[in-house]
Structure formats: C-alpha cells, structure tokens
PDB file of C-alpha atoms in Angstrom:
ATOM      1  CA  MET A  25    -127.522 -61.637 -89.101  1.00  0.00           C
ATOM      2  CA  LYS A  26    -128.588 -64.908 -90.318  1.00  0.00           C
ATOM      3  CA  LYS A  27    -127.422 -66.633 -87.273  1.00  0.00           C
ATOM      4  CA  GLN A  28    -128.945 -64.293 -84.823  1.00  0.00           C
ATOM      5  CA  ILE A  29    -132.233 -64.120 -85.298  1.00  0.00           C
ATOM      6  CA  PRO A  30    -133.590 -67.507 -83.921  1.00  0.00           C
ATOM      7  CA  ASN A  31    -131.636 -65.994 -80.779  1.00  0.00           C
ATOM      8  CA  LEU A  32    -133.635 -62.867 -81.253  1.00  0.00           C
ATOM      9  CA  ILE A  33    -136.808 -65.579 -81.290  1.00  0.00           C
ATOM     10  CA  THR A  34    -135.433 -66.556 -77.680  1.00  0.00           C
ATOM     11  CA  LEU A  35    -134.697 -63.622 -75.953  1.00  0.00           C
ATOM     12  CA  LEU A  36    -138.263 -62.809 -77.208  1.00  0.00           C
ATOM     13  CA  ASN A  37    -139.151 -66.324 -74.653  1.00  0.00           C
ATOM     14  CA  LEU A  38    -136.890 -64.938 -72.748  1.00  0.00           C
ATOM     15  CA  PHE A  39    -138.822 -61.467 -72.226  1.00  0.00           C
ATOM     16  CA  CYS A  40    -142.763 -63.307 -72.235  1.00  0.00           C
ATOM     17  CA  GLY A  41    -141.443 -65.102 -68.881  1.00  0.00           C
ATOM     18  CA  CYS A  42    -140.482 -61.807 -67.279  1.00  0.00           C
ATOM     19  CA  LEU A  43    -143.715 -60.155 -67.601  1.00  0.00           C
ATOM     20  CA  ALA A  44    -144.971 -63.725 -66.763  1.00  0.00           C
ATOM     21  CA  VAL A  45    -143.437 -63.296 -63.712  1.00  0.00           C
ATOM     22  CA  LEU A  46    -144.302 -59.864 -62.244  1.00  0.00           C
ATOM     23  CA  PHE A  47    -148.247 -61.011 -63.538  1.00  0.00           C
ATOM     24  CA  ALA A  48    -147.979 -63.961 -60.878  1.00  0.00           C
ATOM     25  CA  VAL A  49    -146.631 -61.664 -58.680  1.00  0.00           C
ATOM     26  CA  HIS A  50    -149.699 -60.537 -58.695  1.00  0.00           C
ATOM     27  CA  GLY A  51    -152.094 -63.373 -59.146  1.00  0.00           C
ATOM     28  CA  LEU A  52    -152.674 -62.489 -62.590  1.00  0.00           C
ATOM     29  CA  PHE A  53    -153.056 -65.438 -63.876  1.00  0.00           C
ATOM     30  CA  GLU A  54    -155.135 -64.819 -66.650  1.00  0.00           C
ATOM     31  CA  MET A  55    -152.257 -63.448 -68.773  1.00  0.00           C
ATOM     32  CA  VAL A  56    -149.295 -65.362 -66.597  1.00  0.00           C
ATOM     33  CA  ALA A  57    -151.235 -68.192 -68.809  1.00  0.00           C
ATOM     34  CA  LEU A  58    -151.298 -65.218 -71.969  1.00  0.00           C
ATOM     35  CA  PHE A  59    -147.366 -65.029 -72.107  1.00  0.00           C
ATOM     36  CA  VAL A  60    -146.025 -68.093 -70.816  1.00  0.00           C
ATOM     37  CA  PHE A  61    -148.360 -69.089 -74.002  1.00  0.00           C
ATOM     38  CA  LEU A  62    -146.530 -66.021 -76.077  1.00  0.00           C
ATOM     39  CA  GLY A  63    -142.759 -68.015 -74.149  1.00  0.00           C
ATOM     40  CA  ILE A  64    -143.737 -71.248 -75.513  1.00  0.00           C
ATOM     41  CA  PHE A  65    -144.765 -70.478 -79.552  1.00  0.00           C
ATOM     42  CA  PHE A  66    -141.411 -67.975 -79.296  1.00  0.00           C
ATOM     43  CA  ASP A  67    -139.928 -71.714 -77.748  1.00  0.00           C
ATOM     44  CA  PHE A  68    -141.181 -73.370 -80.396  1.00  0.00           C
ATOM     45  CA  PHE A  69    -140.989 -71.442 -83.185  1.00  0.00           C
ATOM     46  CA  ASP A  70    -136.107 -70.168 -81.884  1.00  0.00           C
ATOM     47  CA  GLY A  71    -135.400 -73.703 -83.375  1.00  0.00           C
ATOM     48  CA  PHE A  72    -137.715 -74.499 -85.718  1.00  0.00           C
ATOM     49  CA  ALA A  73    -135.957 -70.932 -87.364  1.00  0.00           C
ATOM     50  CA  ALA A  74    -132.437 -72.184 -86.791  1.00  0.00           C
ATOM     51  CA  ARG A  75    -132.924 -75.435 -88.724  1.00  0.00           C
ATOM     52  CA  MET A  76    -134.274 -73.318 -92.036  1.00  0.00           C
ATOM     53  CA  LEU A  77    -131.735 -71.348 -91.880  1.00  0.00           C
ATOM     54  CA  LYS A  78    -129.019 -73.924 -90.302  1.00  0.00           C
ATOM     55  CA  VAL A  79    -127.409 -72.036 -87.963  1.00  0.00           C
ATOM     56  CA  GLN A  80    -128.038 -73.892 -85.639  1.00  0.00           C
ATOM     57  CA  SER A  81    -125.263 -73.372 -82.165  1.00  0.00           C
ATOM     58  CA  GLU A  82    -123.803 -74.153 -78.494  1.00  0.00           C
ATOM     59  CA  LEU A  83    -124.900 -70.904 -77.440  1.00  0.00           C
ATOM     60  CA  GLY A  84    -127.788 -71.558 -79.470  1.00  0.00           C
ATOM     61  CA  LEU A  85    -128.745 -74.352 -76.872  1.00  0.00           C
ATOM     62  CA  GLN A  86    -127.899 -72.569 -73.511  1.00  0.00           C
ATOM     63  CA  LEU A  87    -129.732 -69.479 -74.240  1.00  0.00           C
ATOM     64  CA  ASP A  88    -133.001 -71.472 -75.026  1.00  0.00           C
ATOM     65  CA  SER A  89    -132.426 -73.524 -71.880  1.00  0.00           C
ATOM     66  CA  LEU A  90    -131.973 -70.347 -69.624  1.00  0.00           C
ATOM     67  CA  ALA A  91    -134.900 -68.475 -71.146  1.00  0.00           C
ATOM     68  CA  ASP A  92    -136.444 -71.950 -70.395  1.00  0.00           C
ATOM     69  CA  MET A  93    -135.229 -71.804 -67.116  1.00  0.00           C
ATOM     70  CA  VAL A  94    -137.486 -68.265 -67.132  1.00  0.00           C
ATOM     71  CA  THR A  95    -141.157 -69.222 -68.524  1.00  0.00           C
ATOM     72  CA  SER A  96    -141.391 -73.026 -67.780  1.00  0.00           C
ATOM     73  CA  GLY A  97    -139.531 -73.079 -63.892  1.00  0.00           C
ATOM     74  CA  VAL A  98    -139.591 -69.993 -62.772  1.00  0.00           C
ATOM     75  CA  VAL A  99    -142.668 -69.360 -63.253  1.00  0.00           C
ATOM     76  CA  PRO A 100    -145.078 -72.286 -62.309  1.00  0.00           C
ATOM     77  CA  GLY A 101    -143.010 -71.964 -59.354  1.00  0.00           C
ATOM     78  CA  ILE A 102    -144.247 -68.678 -58.294  1.00  0.00           C
ATOM     79  CA  VAL A 103    -148.252 -69.651 -59.170  1.00  0.00           C
ATOM     80  CA  MET A 104    -147.780 -72.901 -57.570  1.00  0.00           C
ATOM     81  CA  TYR A 105    -146.253 -71.152 -54.147  1.00  0.00           C
ATOM     82  CA  LYS A 106    -149.445 -69.155 -54.673  1.00  0.00           C
ATOM     83  CA  LEU A 107    -151.477 -71.705 -55.236  1.00  0.00           C
ATOM     84  CA  LEU A 108    -149.720 -73.179 -51.888  1.00  0.00           C
ATOM     85  CA  LEU A 109    -150.495 -69.543 -50.190  1.00  0.00           C
ATOM     86  CA  MET A 110    -154.388 -69.613 -51.111  1.00  0.00           C
ATOM     87  CA  SER A 111    -154.325 -74.048 -49.697  1.00  0.00           C
ATOM     88  CA  THR A 112    -153.776 -71.976 -46.584  1.00  0.00           C
ATOM     89  CA  THR A 113    -155.596 -69.019 -45.994  1.00  0.00           C
ATOM     90  CA  GLY A 114    -159.406 -70.649 -47.399  1.00  0.00           C
ATOM     91  CA  GLY A 115    -159.427 -68.117 -50.280  1.00  0.00           C
ATOM     92  CA  TRP A 116    -158.699 -67.003 -53.429  1.00  0.00           C
ATOM     93  CA  SER A 117    -158.234 -62.879 -53.490  1.00  0.00           C
ATOM     94  CA  SER A 118    -154.799 -60.950 -54.186  1.00  0.00           C
ATOM     95  CA  ALA A 119    -155.995 -58.911 -50.366  1.00  0.00           C
ATOM     96  CA  MET A 120    -155.911 -62.719 -49.192  1.00  0.00           C
ATOM     97  CA  PHE A 121    -152.004 -63.183 -50.698  1.00  0.00           C
ATOM     98  CA  ALA A 122    -151.038 -59.935 -48.798  1.00  0.00           C
ATOM     99  CA  GLY A 123    -152.122 -60.257 -45.903  1.00  0.00           C
ATOM    100  CA  ALA A 124    -151.258 -64.717 -45.776  1.00  0.00           C
ATOM    101  CA  GLU A 125    -146.838 -63.295 -47.063  1.00  0.00           C
ATOM    102  CA  ASN A 126    -147.172 -61.149 -44.124  1.00  0.00           C
ATOM    103  CA  ASN A 127    -148.139 -62.982 -41.214  1.00  0.00           C
ATOM    104  CA  PHE A 128    -144.799 -64.933 -43.097  1.00  0.00           C
ATOM    105  CA  TYR A 129    -141.932 -62.296 -42.076  1.00  0.00           C
ATOM    106  CA  THR A 130    -144.387 -60.898 -38.227  1.00  0.00           C
ATOM    107  CA  SER A 131    -145.787 -63.721 -37.152  1.00  0.00           C
ATOM    108  CA  GLY A 132    -142.313 -65.746 -37.017  1.00  0.00           C
ATOM    109  CA  PHE A 133    -141.682 -69.626 -38.297  1.00  0.00           C
ATOM    110  CA  GLN A 134    -145.137 -71.368 -38.011  1.00  0.00           C
ATOM    111  CA  ILE A 135    -145.018 -74.727 -40.366  1.00  0.00           C
ATOM    112  CA  SER A 136    -148.319 -73.299 -42.531  1.00  0.00           C
ATOM    113  CA  SER A 137    -146.242 -69.937 -43.280  1.00  0.00           C
ATOM    114  CA  ILE A 138    -143.453 -72.799 -45.114  1.00  0.00           C
ATOM    115  CA  ILE A 139    -145.723 -74.385 -47.008  1.00  0.00           C
ATOM    116  CA  PRO A 140    -146.145 -72.509 -49.880  1.00  0.00           C
ATOM    117  CA  PHE A 141    -142.300 -72.506 -50.097  1.00  0.00           C
ATOM    118  CA  ILE A 142    -142.784 -75.849 -51.867  1.00  0.00           C
ATOM    119  CA  GLY A 143    -143.478 -75.279 -54.375  1.00  0.00           C
ATOM    120  CA  PHE A 144    -140.385 -73.980 -55.357  1.00  0.00           C
ATOM    121  CA  VAL A 145    -139.219 -77.481 -55.468  1.00  0.00           C
ATOM    122  CA  ILE A 146    -140.886 -77.403 -59.390  1.00  0.00           C
ATOM    123  CA  THR A 147    -138.297 -74.373 -59.905  1.00  0.00           C
ATOM    124  CA  LEU A 148    -136.010 -76.054 -59.214  1.00  0.00           C
ATOM    125  CA  ALA A 149    -137.252 -79.289 -60.823  1.00  0.00           C
ATOM    126  CA  SER A 150    -137.672 -77.759 -63.262  1.00  0.00           C
ATOM    127  CA  GLY A 151    -133.407 -76.222 -63.244  1.00  0.00           C
ATOM    128  CA  TYR A 152    -132.239 -79.771 -63.113  1.00  0.00           C
ATOM    129  CA  ARG A 153    -133.847 -81.093 -65.969  1.00  0.00           C
ATOM    130  CA  LEU A 154    -132.706 -77.565 -67.991  1.00  0.00           C
ATOM    131  CA  ALA A 155    -128.752 -78.409 -67.575  1.00  0.00           C
ATOM    132  CA  LYS A 156    -129.587 -82.381 -68.262  1.00  0.00           C
ATOM    133  CA  PHE A 157    -130.972 -81.857 -71.244  1.00  0.00           C
ATOM    134  CA  ASN A 158    -128.506 -79.425 -72.364  1.00  0.00           C
ATOM    135  CA  ILE A 159    -125.306 -82.794 -71.860  1.00  0.00           C
ATOM    136  CA  ASP A 160    -128.008 -85.660 -72.757  1.00  0.00           C
ATOM    137  CA  GLU A 161    -127.588 -86.415 -76.644  1.00  0.00           C
ATOM    138  CA  ASN A 162    -129.949 -89.509 -76.771  1.00  0.00           C
ATOM    139  CA  GLN A 163    -133.270 -86.058 -76.417  1.00  0.00           C
ATOM    140  CA  THR A 164    -132.266 -84.527 -80.394  1.00  0.00           C
ATOM    141  CA  GLU A 165    -135.804 -87.010 -81.273  1.00  0.00           C
ATOM    142  CA  SER A 166    -137.354 -87.493 -78.262  1.00  0.00           C
ATOM    143  CA  PHE A 167    -136.710 -86.124 -74.131  1.00  0.00           C
ATOM    144  CA  ILE A 168    -136.685 -88.561 -71.344  1.00  0.00           C
ATOM    145  CA  GLY A 169    -138.723 -86.919 -68.449  1.00  0.00           C
ATOM    146  CA  LEU A 170    -141.961 -83.994 -68.889  1.00  0.00           C
ATOM    147  CA  PRO A 171    -140.438 -81.476 -71.109  1.00  0.00           C
ATOM    148  CA  THR A 172    -140.699 -78.296 -68.488  1.00  0.00           C
ATOM    149  CA  PRO A 173    -143.542 -76.101 -71.628  1.00  0.00           C
ATOM    150  CA  ALA A 174    -145.387 -80.062 -70.899  1.00  0.00           C
ATOM    151  CA  ASN A 175    -145.175 -79.134 -66.565  1.00  0.00           C
ATOM    152  CA  ALA A 176    -145.379 -75.110 -66.917  1.00  0.00           C
ATOM    153  CA  LEU A 177    -149.174 -75.397 -68.348  1.00  0.00           C
ATOM    154  CA  LEU A 178    -150.207 -78.416 -66.126  1.00  0.00           C
ATOM    155  CA  ILE A 179    -149.298 -75.793 -63.532  1.00  0.00           C
ATOM    156  CA  ILE A 180    -151.380 -72.556 -65.263  1.00  0.00           C
ATOM    157  CA  SER A 181    -153.790 -74.485 -65.934  1.00  0.00           C
ATOM    158  CA  LEU A 182    -154.546 -75.262 -61.632  1.00  0.00           C
ATOM    159  CA  PRO A 183    -155.688 -71.022 -60.963  1.00  0.00           C
ATOM    160  CA  LEU A 184    -157.047 -70.754 -64.591  1.00  0.00           C
ATOM    161  CA  ILE A 185    -160.016 -73.674 -63.845  1.00  0.00           C
ATOM    162  CA  LEU A 186    -160.774 -72.116 -60.847  1.00  0.00           C
ATOM    163  CA  ALA A 187    -161.510 -68.760 -62.159  1.00  0.00           C
ATOM    164  CA  TYR A 188    -163.257 -69.476 -64.738  1.00  0.00           C
ATOM    165  CA  GLN A 189    -164.905 -73.604 -63.963  1.00  0.00           C
ATOM    166  CA  ASN A 190    -166.790 -73.258 -61.440  1.00  0.00           C
ATOM    167  CA  PHE A 191    -167.385 -76.476 -59.987  1.00  0.00           C
ATOM    168  CA  PRO A 192    -167.326 -76.364 -56.219  1.00  0.00           C
ATOM    169  CA  LEU A 193    -165.585 -80.035 -55.614  1.00  0.00           C
ATOM    170  CA  LEU A 194    -163.359 -79.859 -58.289  1.00  0.00           C
ATOM    171  CA  ASN A 195    -162.239 -76.128 -56.837  1.00  0.00           C
ATOM    172  CA  ASP A 196    -162.241 -77.767 -53.634  1.00  0.00           C
ATOM    173  CA  VAL A 197    -159.776 -80.246 -54.915  1.00  0.00           C
ATOM    174  CA  ILE A 198    -157.839 -78.051 -56.387  1.00  0.00           C
ATOM    175  CA  LEU A 199    -157.175 -75.361 -53.166  1.00  0.00           C
ATOM    176  CA  ASN A 200    -156.674 -79.209 -51.267  1.00  0.00           C
ATOM    177  CA  GLN A 201    -153.043 -78.625 -50.096  1.00  0.00           C
ATOM    178  CA  TRP A 202    -152.468 -81.909 -49.834  1.00  0.00           C
ATOM    179  CA  PHE A 203    -153.714 -82.557 -53.794  1.00  0.00           C
ATOM    180  CA  LEU A 204    -150.956 -79.346 -54.363  1.00  0.00           C
ATOM    181  CA  LEU A 205    -148.081 -80.782 -52.428  1.00  0.00           C
ATOM    182  CA  ALA A 206    -149.048 -83.908 -54.423  1.00  0.00           C
ATOM    183  CA  VAL A 207    -148.762 -81.899 -57.880  1.00  0.00           C
ATOM    184  CA  THR A 208    -145.647 -80.400 -56.523  1.00  0.00           C
ATOM    185  CA  ALA A 209    -144.002 -84.129 -56.244  1.00  0.00           C
ATOM    186  CA  LEU A 210    -145.245 -85.378 -59.248  1.00  0.00           C
ATOM    187  CA  SER A 211    -144.267 -82.569 -61.318  1.00  0.00           C
ATOM    188  CA  ALA A 212    -140.663 -83.067 -59.671  1.00  0.00           C
ATOM    189  CA  TYR A 213    -140.373 -86.015 -60.655  1.00  0.00           C
ATOM    190  CA  LEU A 214    -141.841 -86.393 -63.845  1.00  0.00           C
ATOM    191  CA  LEU A 215    -140.240 -83.471 -65.192  1.00  0.00           C
ATOM    192  CA  ASN A 216    -136.631 -85.811 -63.566  1.00  0.00           C
ATOM    193  CA  ALA A 217    -138.331 -90.001 -64.558  1.00  0.00           C
ATOM    194  CA  ASN A 218    -136.234 -91.620 -67.061  1.00  0.00           C
ATOM    195  CA  LEU A 219    -139.480 -91.934 -69.188  1.00  0.00           C
ATOM    196  CA  PRO A 220    -139.128 -91.255 -73.098  1.00  0.00           C
ATOM    197  CA  LEU A 221    -141.264 -89.291 -74.477  1.00  0.00           C
ATOM    198  CA  PHE A 222    -142.356 -88.482 -78.456  1.00  0.00           C
ATOM    199  CA  ALA A 223    -141.215 -84.351 -79.496  1.00  0.00           C
ATOM    200  CA  LEU A 224    -142.895 -82.362 -81.527  1.00  0.00           C
ATOM    201  CA  LYS A 225    -141.221 -81.990 -84.388  1.00  0.00           C
ATOM    202  CA  PHE A 226    -141.185 -82.738 -87.530  1.00  0.00           C
ATOM    203  CA  LYS A 227    -139.000 -83.832 -90.172  1.00  0.00           C
ATOM    204  CA  THR A 228    -140.907 -84.152 -92.973  1.00  0.00           C
ATOM    205  CA  TRP A 229    -145.026 -83.773 -93.574  1.00  0.00           C
ATOM    206  CA  ASN A 230    -146.682 -87.435 -94.319  1.00  0.00           C
ATOM    207  CA  PHE A 231    -148.890 -89.629 -91.531  1.00  0.00           C
ATOM    208  CA  LYS A 232    -146.595 -92.910 -91.655  1.00  0.00           C
ATOM    209  CA  ASP A 233    -144.101 -90.901 -90.227  1.00  0.00           C
ATOM    210  CA  ASN A 234    -145.800 -88.823 -88.431  1.00  0.00           C
ATOM    211  CA  ALA A 235    -148.493 -90.456 -87.410  1.00  0.00           C
ATOM    212  CA  ILE A 236    -148.565 -90.315 -83.565  1.00  0.00           C
ATOM    213  CA  ARG A 237    -148.185 -86.467 -83.356  1.00  0.00           C
ATOM    214  CA  TYR A 238    -151.730 -85.953 -85.738  1.00  0.00           C
ATOM    215  CA  ILE A 239    -153.538 -87.697 -83.156  1.00  0.00           C
ATOM    216  CA  PHE A 240    -151.755 -86.198 -80.346  1.00  0.00           C
ATOM    217  CA  LEU A 241    -152.376 -82.235 -81.778  1.00  0.00           C
ATOM    218  CA  ILE A 242    -155.617 -83.771 -83.139  1.00  0.00           C
ATOM    219  CA  LEU A 243    -156.424 -85.164 -79.672  1.00  0.00           C
ATOM    220  CA  CYS A 244    -155.213 -81.832 -77.882  1.00  0.00           C
ATOM    221  CA  VAL A 245    -157.837 -79.455 -80.070  1.00  0.00           C
ATOM    222  CA  VAL A 246    -160.891 -82.000 -79.221  1.00  0.00           C
ATOM    223  CA  LEU A 247    -160.512 -81.636 -75.844  1.00  0.00           C
ATOM    224  CA  LEU A 248    -159.449 -77.800 -75.262  1.00  0.00           C
ATOM    225  CA  ILE A 249    -163.362 -77.723 -77.308  1.00  0.00           C
ATOM    226  CA  THR A 250    -164.219 -79.182 -75.253  1.00  0.00           C
ATOM    227  CA  LEU A 251    -162.773 -79.284 -72.021  1.00  0.00           C
ATOM    228  CA  LYS A 252    -161.917 -75.730 -72.148  1.00  0.00           C
ATOM    229  CA  TYR A 253    -159.201 -74.805 -69.275  1.00  0.00           C
ATOM    230  CA  LEU A 254    -159.254 -78.223 -67.726  1.00  0.00           C
ATOM    231  CA  ALA A 255    -158.515 -80.186 -70.792  1.00  0.00           C
ATOM    232  CA  VAL A 256    -154.713 -79.315 -70.313  1.00  0.00           C
ATOM    233  CA  PRO A 257    -153.889 -82.110 -67.276  1.00  0.00           C
ATOM    234  CA  VAL A 258    -155.818 -84.380 -69.065  1.00  0.00           C
ATOM    235  CA  ILE A 259    -153.714 -83.562 -71.794  1.00  0.00           C
ATOM    236  CA  ILE A 260    -150.108 -83.650 -69.904  1.00  0.00           C
ATOM    237  CA  VAL A 261    -151.444 -87.366 -68.979  1.00  0.00           C
ATOM    238  CA  THR A 262    -153.009 -88.012 -72.578  1.00  0.00           C
ATOM    239  CA  TYR A 263    -149.468 -87.308 -74.434  1.00  0.00           C
ATOM    240  CA  ILE A 264    -147.706 -89.537 -71.011  1.00  0.00           C
ATOM    241  CA  LEU A 265    -149.158 -92.498 -71.602  1.00  0.00           C
ATOM    242  CA  LEU A 266    -149.408 -92.291 -75.758  1.00  0.00           C
ATOM    243  CA  SER A 267    -146.040 -92.010 -75.930  1.00  0.00           C
ATOM    244  CA  VAL A 268    -145.998 -95.366 -73.391  1.00  0.00           C
ATOM    245  CA  VAL A 269    -147.994 -96.755 -76.123  1.00  0.00           C
ATOM    246  CA  SER A 270    -145.593 -95.217 -78.702  1.00  0.00           C
ATOM    247  CA  LYS A 271    -142.854 -96.907 -76.521  1.00  0.00           C
ATOM    248  CA  LEU A 272    -144.140 -99.976 -76.356  1.00  0.00           C
ATOM    249  CA  GLY A 273    -145.554-100.942 -79.404  1.00  0.00           C
ATOM    250  CA  THR A 274    -142.109-100.211 -81.198  1.00  0.00           C
ATOM    251  CA  LYS A 275    -140.370-102.279 -78.850  1.00  0.00           C
TER     252      LYS A 275
END
C-alpha cells in the first residue's frame, strides 16, 4: 500500500487535468487556472512522497509524465486555441467562441479558421518534451528546457491578465494573433531547447546549497504581490535568466 501512495497523488494530478480540460473547452479560465495549479501541486508532491517513502519506481515515472501530458500539455494547448480564436473573431465571450467554431465547420476551408488550431503546437511540443524527459538521465538534478508545468502556467496566465488586469494596451497585445503565434512558437522552442534550468528540489534546507532556489522563491512572492497575474510571465523569464546566470557562475 505504501508503494501506491505516490501513484495516487499522481492520479489526483491527472484528475485535476481532466477537469481543467472540461473548463478550458467552455472558456472558464479561472477554473482552468485553479485545477492546473492543483495538478501542479500534486505533481510536485508525488515525487516528494516517493523519495520520502523510498518507493520510486519506473511505473511512477511513466504515470507522472502521462498525468503531466494532460494537465500541462493538453490544457495549455486548448487555452491557446481559445485565445487565437478570440484574436481572429475580435472578442472575449463564450458566444463568440461558439460562433467561430461553428463557422469553421460551415464555411469551408479558410486560413483564418485554421489559425486557432496552431495553438495545439504547444501540446505536441509538450508531449515530445515529456517523452524525452523520461529517457534523459541528465535531468535528474536539473531540467533541460522549460518544464511543462512552468509553460502551462505561462499560457494560462494570459487569459487571467485579460480578465483581471484591465490595461487596454496590454489587452490589445495579448489578443493580437501574431503575438499569440509568437508565444506559441517560443513556448514550443523553450520546452525542447538545450537550455539547462535549475529544479526546485531541496535535498537540504540550508541557504548555502539552495541560494538560487530561495532567491527565486522570494522574488516570486514579491512579484505575485505587486504584479498579480502579470507576474507569471515575469517569473518565467526570471527563472530562465537566473538559471543562465547560475550556469555561467558555475562555469
């Protein structure tokens, strides 16, 4: 029974991902964010539980990636699809979502109707990244490329910025289809780039061995308090920059 505790936590991640998919399809982005965050929480603690109970297994590794594929791969793809749909219809409402989707099936082939589906490039890139992670022995202590949970939070933050931080100029940028296509391409690249990034895994709790992790977590708290949802993209950029600086310092 002890061996199954981490797997049960992983299945909670998968369950949260399934719920997030349902809410994403209906454009309920607040609920999407809630269940993706819960899924990532379970994703963090399943590995922690496995290490604490000393029951790491190949089954757990594979199950973890399968759960992440839904929570941090399928969900951000759907969210980007919805955002691109809004950018091509010029609105922010569930009615426009439905109208645009109906037009795709009734109006025949149109380039503007195809554009939203490019958002699923994020899902494809996430699947490739997760499969590569499972066979890469160089990612036990750190990551190569942006982890899928971090990428999922980046994509999901965009509709929350639109909904809760009403900056007209910023809204225009986020709902620009070229901006969204650029974010999609950058997301797919970062997921699979040969870019070493530190992992938030604490073997000890002393500051000397985990200075960069503590600095990053403190910055996260400050940014979230001051910038709210806008902090998420800033945090992802900070994470990448800190990793690069740390790697250069080590060299």
